[in-house]
Short mmCIF file of C-alpha atoms in Angstrom, two decimals:
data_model
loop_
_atom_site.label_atom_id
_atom_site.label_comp_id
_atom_site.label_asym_id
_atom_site.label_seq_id
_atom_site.Cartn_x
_atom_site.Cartn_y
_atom_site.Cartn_z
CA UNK A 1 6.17 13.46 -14.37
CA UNK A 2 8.16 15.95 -16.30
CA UNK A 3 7.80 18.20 -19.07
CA UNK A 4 9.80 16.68 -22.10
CA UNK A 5 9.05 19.42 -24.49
CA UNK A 6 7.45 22.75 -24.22
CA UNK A 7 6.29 25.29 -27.25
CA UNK A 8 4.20 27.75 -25.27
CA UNK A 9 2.25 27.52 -21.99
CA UNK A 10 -0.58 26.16 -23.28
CA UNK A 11 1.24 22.98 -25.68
CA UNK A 12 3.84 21.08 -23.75
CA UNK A 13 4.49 17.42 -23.58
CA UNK A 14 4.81 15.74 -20.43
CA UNK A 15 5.88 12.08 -19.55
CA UNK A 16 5.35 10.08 -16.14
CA UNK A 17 7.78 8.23 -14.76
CA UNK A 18 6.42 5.16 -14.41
CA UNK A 19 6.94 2.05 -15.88
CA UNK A 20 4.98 2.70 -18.61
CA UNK A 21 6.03 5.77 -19.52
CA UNK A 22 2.65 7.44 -21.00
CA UNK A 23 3.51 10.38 -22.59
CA UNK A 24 0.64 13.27 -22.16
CA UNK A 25 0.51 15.62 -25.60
CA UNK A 26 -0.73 19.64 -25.63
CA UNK A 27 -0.85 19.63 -21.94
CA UNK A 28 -1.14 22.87 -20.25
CA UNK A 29 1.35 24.63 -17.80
CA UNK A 30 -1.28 25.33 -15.63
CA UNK A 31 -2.62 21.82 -15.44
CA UNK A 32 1.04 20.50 -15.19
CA UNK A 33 1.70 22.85 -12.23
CA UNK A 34 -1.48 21.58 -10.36
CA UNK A 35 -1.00 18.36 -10.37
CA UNK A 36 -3.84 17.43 -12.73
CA UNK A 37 -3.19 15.76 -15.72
CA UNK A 38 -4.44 12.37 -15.80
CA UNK A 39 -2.00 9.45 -15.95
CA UNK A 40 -4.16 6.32 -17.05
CA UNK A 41 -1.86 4.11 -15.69
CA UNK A 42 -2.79 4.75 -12.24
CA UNK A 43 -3.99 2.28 -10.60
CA UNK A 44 -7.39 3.62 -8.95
CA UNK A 45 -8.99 0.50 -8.25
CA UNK A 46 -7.96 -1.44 -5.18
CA UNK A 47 -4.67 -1.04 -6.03
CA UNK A 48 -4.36 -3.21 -9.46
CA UNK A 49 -7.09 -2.03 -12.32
CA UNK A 50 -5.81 1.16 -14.00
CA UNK A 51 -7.93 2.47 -17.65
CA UNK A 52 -5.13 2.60 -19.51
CA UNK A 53 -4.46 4.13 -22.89
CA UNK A 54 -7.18 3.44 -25.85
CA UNK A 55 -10.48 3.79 -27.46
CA UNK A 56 -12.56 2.56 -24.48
CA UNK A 57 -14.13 4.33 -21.91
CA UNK A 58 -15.66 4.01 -18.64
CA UNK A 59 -18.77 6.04 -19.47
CA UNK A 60 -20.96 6.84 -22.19
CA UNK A 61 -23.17 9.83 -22.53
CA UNK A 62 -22.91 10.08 -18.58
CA UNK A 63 -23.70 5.88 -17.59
CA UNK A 64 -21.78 4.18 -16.34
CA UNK A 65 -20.66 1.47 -19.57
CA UNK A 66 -21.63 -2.10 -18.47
CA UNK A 67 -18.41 -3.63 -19.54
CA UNK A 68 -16.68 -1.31 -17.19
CA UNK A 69 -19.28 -2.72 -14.31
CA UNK A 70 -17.67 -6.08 -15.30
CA UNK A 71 -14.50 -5.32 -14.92
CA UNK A 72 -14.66 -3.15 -11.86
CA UNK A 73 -16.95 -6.10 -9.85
CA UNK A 74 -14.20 -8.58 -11.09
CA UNK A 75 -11.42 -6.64 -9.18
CA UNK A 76 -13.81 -5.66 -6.17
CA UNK A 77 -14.44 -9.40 -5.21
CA UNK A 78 -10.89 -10.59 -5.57
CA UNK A 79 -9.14 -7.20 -3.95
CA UNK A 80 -11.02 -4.89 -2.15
CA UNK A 81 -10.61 -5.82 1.55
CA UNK A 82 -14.38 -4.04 2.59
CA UNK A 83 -16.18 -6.66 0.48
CA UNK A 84 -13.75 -9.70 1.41
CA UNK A 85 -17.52 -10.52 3.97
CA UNK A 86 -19.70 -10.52 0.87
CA UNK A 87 -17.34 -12.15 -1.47
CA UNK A 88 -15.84 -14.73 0.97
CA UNK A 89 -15.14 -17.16 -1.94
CA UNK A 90 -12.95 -14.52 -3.54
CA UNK A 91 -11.35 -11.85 -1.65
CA UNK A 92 -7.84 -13.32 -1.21
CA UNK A 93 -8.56 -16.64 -3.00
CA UNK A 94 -9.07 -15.79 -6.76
CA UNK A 95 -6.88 -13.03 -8.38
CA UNK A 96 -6.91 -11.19 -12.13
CA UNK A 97 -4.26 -12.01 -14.89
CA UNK A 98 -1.65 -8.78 -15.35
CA UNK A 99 -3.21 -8.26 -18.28
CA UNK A 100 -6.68 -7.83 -17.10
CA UNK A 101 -5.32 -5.20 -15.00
CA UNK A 102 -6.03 -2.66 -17.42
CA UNK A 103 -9.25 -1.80 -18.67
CA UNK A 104 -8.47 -1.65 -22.18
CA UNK A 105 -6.95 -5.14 -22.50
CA UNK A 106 -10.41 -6.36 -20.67
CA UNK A 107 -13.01 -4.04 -22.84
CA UNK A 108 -11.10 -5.43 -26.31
CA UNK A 109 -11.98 -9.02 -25.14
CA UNK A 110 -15.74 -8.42 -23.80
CA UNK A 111 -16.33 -6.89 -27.11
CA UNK A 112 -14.96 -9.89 -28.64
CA UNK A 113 -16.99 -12.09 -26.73
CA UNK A 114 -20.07 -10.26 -25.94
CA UNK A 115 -24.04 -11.73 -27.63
CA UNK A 116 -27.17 -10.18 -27.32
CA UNK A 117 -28.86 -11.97 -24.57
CA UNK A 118 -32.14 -9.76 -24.69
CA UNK A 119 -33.21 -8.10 -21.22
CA UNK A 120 -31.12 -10.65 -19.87
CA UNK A 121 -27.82 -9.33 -18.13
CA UNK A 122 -24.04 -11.41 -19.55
CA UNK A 123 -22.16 -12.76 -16.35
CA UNK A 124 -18.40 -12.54 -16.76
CA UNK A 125 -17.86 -16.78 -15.08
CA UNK A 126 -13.76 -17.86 -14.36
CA UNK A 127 -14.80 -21.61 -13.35
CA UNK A 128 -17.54 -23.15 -15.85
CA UNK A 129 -15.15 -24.04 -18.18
CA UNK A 130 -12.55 -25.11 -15.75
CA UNK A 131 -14.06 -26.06 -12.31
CA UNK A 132 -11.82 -24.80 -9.70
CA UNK A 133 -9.78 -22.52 -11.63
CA UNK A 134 -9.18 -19.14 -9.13
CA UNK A 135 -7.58 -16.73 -11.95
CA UNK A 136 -9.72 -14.62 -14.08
CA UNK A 137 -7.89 -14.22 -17.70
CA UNK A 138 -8.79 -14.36 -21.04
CA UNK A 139 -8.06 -17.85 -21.62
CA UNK A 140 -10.83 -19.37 -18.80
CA UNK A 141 -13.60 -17.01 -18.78
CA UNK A 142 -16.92 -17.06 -20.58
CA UNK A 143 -19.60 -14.58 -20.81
CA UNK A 144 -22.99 -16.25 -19.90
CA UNK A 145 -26.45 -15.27 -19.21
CA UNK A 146 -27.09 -14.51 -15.83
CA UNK A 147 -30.12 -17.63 -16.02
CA UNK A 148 -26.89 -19.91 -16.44
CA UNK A 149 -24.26 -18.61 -14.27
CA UNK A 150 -27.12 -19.08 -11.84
CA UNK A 151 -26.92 -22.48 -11.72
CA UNK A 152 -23.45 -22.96 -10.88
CA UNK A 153 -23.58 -20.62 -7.72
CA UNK A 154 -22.49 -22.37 -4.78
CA UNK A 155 -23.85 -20.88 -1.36
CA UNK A 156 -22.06 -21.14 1.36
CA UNK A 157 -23.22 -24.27 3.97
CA UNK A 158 -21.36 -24.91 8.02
CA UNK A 159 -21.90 -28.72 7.96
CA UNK A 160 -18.81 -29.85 5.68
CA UNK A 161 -21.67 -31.38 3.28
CA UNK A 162 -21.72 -30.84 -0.32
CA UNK A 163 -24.86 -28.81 -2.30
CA UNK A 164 -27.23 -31.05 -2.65
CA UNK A 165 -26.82 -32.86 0.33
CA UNK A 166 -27.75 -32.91 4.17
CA UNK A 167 -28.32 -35.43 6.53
CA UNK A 168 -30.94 -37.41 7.67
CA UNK A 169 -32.06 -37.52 11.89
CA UNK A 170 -30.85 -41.51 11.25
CA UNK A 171 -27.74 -40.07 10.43
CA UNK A 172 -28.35 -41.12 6.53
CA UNK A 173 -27.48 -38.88 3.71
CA UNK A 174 -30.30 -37.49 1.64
CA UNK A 175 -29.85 -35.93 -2.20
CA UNK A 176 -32.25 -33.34 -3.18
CA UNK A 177 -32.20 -30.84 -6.29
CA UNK A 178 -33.95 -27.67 -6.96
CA UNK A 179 -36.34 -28.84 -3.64
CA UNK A 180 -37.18 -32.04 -5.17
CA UNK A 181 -36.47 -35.42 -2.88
CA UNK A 182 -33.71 -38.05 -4.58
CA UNK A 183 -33.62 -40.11 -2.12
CA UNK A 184 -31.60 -41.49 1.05
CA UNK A 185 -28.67 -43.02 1.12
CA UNK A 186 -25.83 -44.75 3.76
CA UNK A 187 -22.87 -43.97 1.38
CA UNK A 188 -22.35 -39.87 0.62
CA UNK A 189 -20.82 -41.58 -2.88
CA UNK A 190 -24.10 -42.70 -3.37
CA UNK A 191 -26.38 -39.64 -2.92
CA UNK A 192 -24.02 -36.95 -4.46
CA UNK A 193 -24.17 -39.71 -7.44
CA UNK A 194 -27.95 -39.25 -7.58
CA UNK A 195 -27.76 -35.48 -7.04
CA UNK A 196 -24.94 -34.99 -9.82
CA UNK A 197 -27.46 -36.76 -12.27
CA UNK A 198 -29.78 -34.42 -11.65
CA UNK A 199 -27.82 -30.82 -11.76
CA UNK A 200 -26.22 -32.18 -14.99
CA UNK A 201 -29.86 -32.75 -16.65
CA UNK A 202 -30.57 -28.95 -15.52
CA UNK A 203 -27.75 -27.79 -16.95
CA UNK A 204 -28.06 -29.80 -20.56
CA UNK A 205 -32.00 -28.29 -20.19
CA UNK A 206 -31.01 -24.70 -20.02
CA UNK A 207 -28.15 -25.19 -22.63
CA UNK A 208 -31.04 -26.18 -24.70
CA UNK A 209 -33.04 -23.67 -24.09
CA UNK A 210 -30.21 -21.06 -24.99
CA UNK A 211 -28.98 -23.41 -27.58
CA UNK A 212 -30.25 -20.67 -30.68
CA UNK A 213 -28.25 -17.79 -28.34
CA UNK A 214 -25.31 -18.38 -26.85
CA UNK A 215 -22.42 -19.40 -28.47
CA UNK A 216 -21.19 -23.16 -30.03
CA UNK A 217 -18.18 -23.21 -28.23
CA UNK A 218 -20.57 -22.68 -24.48
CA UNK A 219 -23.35 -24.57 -25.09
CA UNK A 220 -20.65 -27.59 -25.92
CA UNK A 221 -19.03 -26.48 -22.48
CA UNK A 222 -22.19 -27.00 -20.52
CA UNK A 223 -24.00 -29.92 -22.50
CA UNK A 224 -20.23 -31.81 -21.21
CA UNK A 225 -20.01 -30.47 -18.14
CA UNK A 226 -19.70 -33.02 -14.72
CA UNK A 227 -20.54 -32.31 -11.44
CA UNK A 228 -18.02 -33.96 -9.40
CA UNK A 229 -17.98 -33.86 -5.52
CA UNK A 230 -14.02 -32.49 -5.26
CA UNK A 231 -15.14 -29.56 -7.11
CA UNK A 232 -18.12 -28.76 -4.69
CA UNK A 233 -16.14 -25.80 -2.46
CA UNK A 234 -17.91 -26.66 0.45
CA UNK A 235 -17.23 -30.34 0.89
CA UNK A 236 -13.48 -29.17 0.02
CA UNK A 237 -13.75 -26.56 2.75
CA UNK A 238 -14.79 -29.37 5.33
#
């Protein structure tokens, strides 16, 4: 950084030389000298997330804000390299959009898109409204209660099988959903079929029952929404 204009000790400007070129008003000499003004372009977290320059912050009245939990768990599962064990579906396989990088471009659309769910807790989701998708941006994220991003959490299974499915001793594949038995079947087609009915009735039955809270534009997502065995990231992992 370097001072760019200077009245008196106490009231300088100073700009860092970064690509963004934040410029620091009424700084202090003493600050300057030290080492400690702020730049909010930093990035702080793992590398990528910086708070940038605007009206939100990262606390309020000493808590931590929850939209900045959001966005901070968002870059923890897809960067930091301590949780790639706990977030094995994410650490080097989903990323954040540039713009997502900094906090204030993230904040302006949670406040956008944020509903009062109650005591319930919003999940910031990437792949409800497009299964697969690995980037989380503005354009294919949805905030959802956590009762419905629930559903769509896929733990992690060794056999190659998709959820829903194991096999039988015969060797036989057998659909259940939610611990309830749909039956056995020679074809894996066959049972996923049957188990795929089922997870989509679920779904359309919790839609419903959020129907009068969450947005149009969600419930239509999930009340449409297919469960289709080259989406299921364990089968694809086989």
């Amino acid at each position: 950084m370097e001072i760019i204009r200077y009245k008196r000790h106490d009231d300088m400007d100073v700009e860092f030389l970064d690509d963004f070129h934040f410029v620091k008003e009424h700084a202090t000499y003493s600050n300057f000298k030290r080492g400690e003004i702020k730049n909010p372009y930093d990035k702080i977290l793992f590398g990528v997330g910086y708070l940038g320059f605007g009206k939100w912050k990262s606390r309020y009245d000493k808590k931590i804000s929850d939209v900045y939990l959001s966005w901070m768990h968002m870059l923890e599962r897809c960067y930091d390299p301590d949780q790639k064990e706990k977030y094995p579906a994410y650490y080097n396989k989903c990323t954040v959009s540039m713009v997502w990088h900094d906090f204030q471009n993230f904040a302006d659309w949670y406040a956008q898109n944020k509903y009062d769910v109650g005591a319930e807790v919003l999940h910031l989701d990437k792949d409800i409204k497009y299964p697969k998708n690995t980037i989380y941006s503005p354009y294919s994220c949805i905030l959802v209660p956590q009762r419905i991003n629930e559903l769509f959490t896929c733990k992690p299974k060794e056999n190659g099988l998709p959820v829903g499915i194991s096999l039988s001793t015969s060797g036989k594949y057998v659909a259940s959903y939610n611990g309830k038995h749909l039956g056995t079947y020679s074809e894996l087609k066959d049972a996923y079929k049957i188990y795929a009915i089922a997870k989509e009735m679920a779904i359309q039955n919790v839609a419903n029952d959020y129907k009068e809270i969450i947005p149009h534009e969600i419930y239509e997502i999930l009340m449409k929404y297919k469960v289709l065995i080259e989406n299921d990231k364990n089968y694809l992992s086989s």
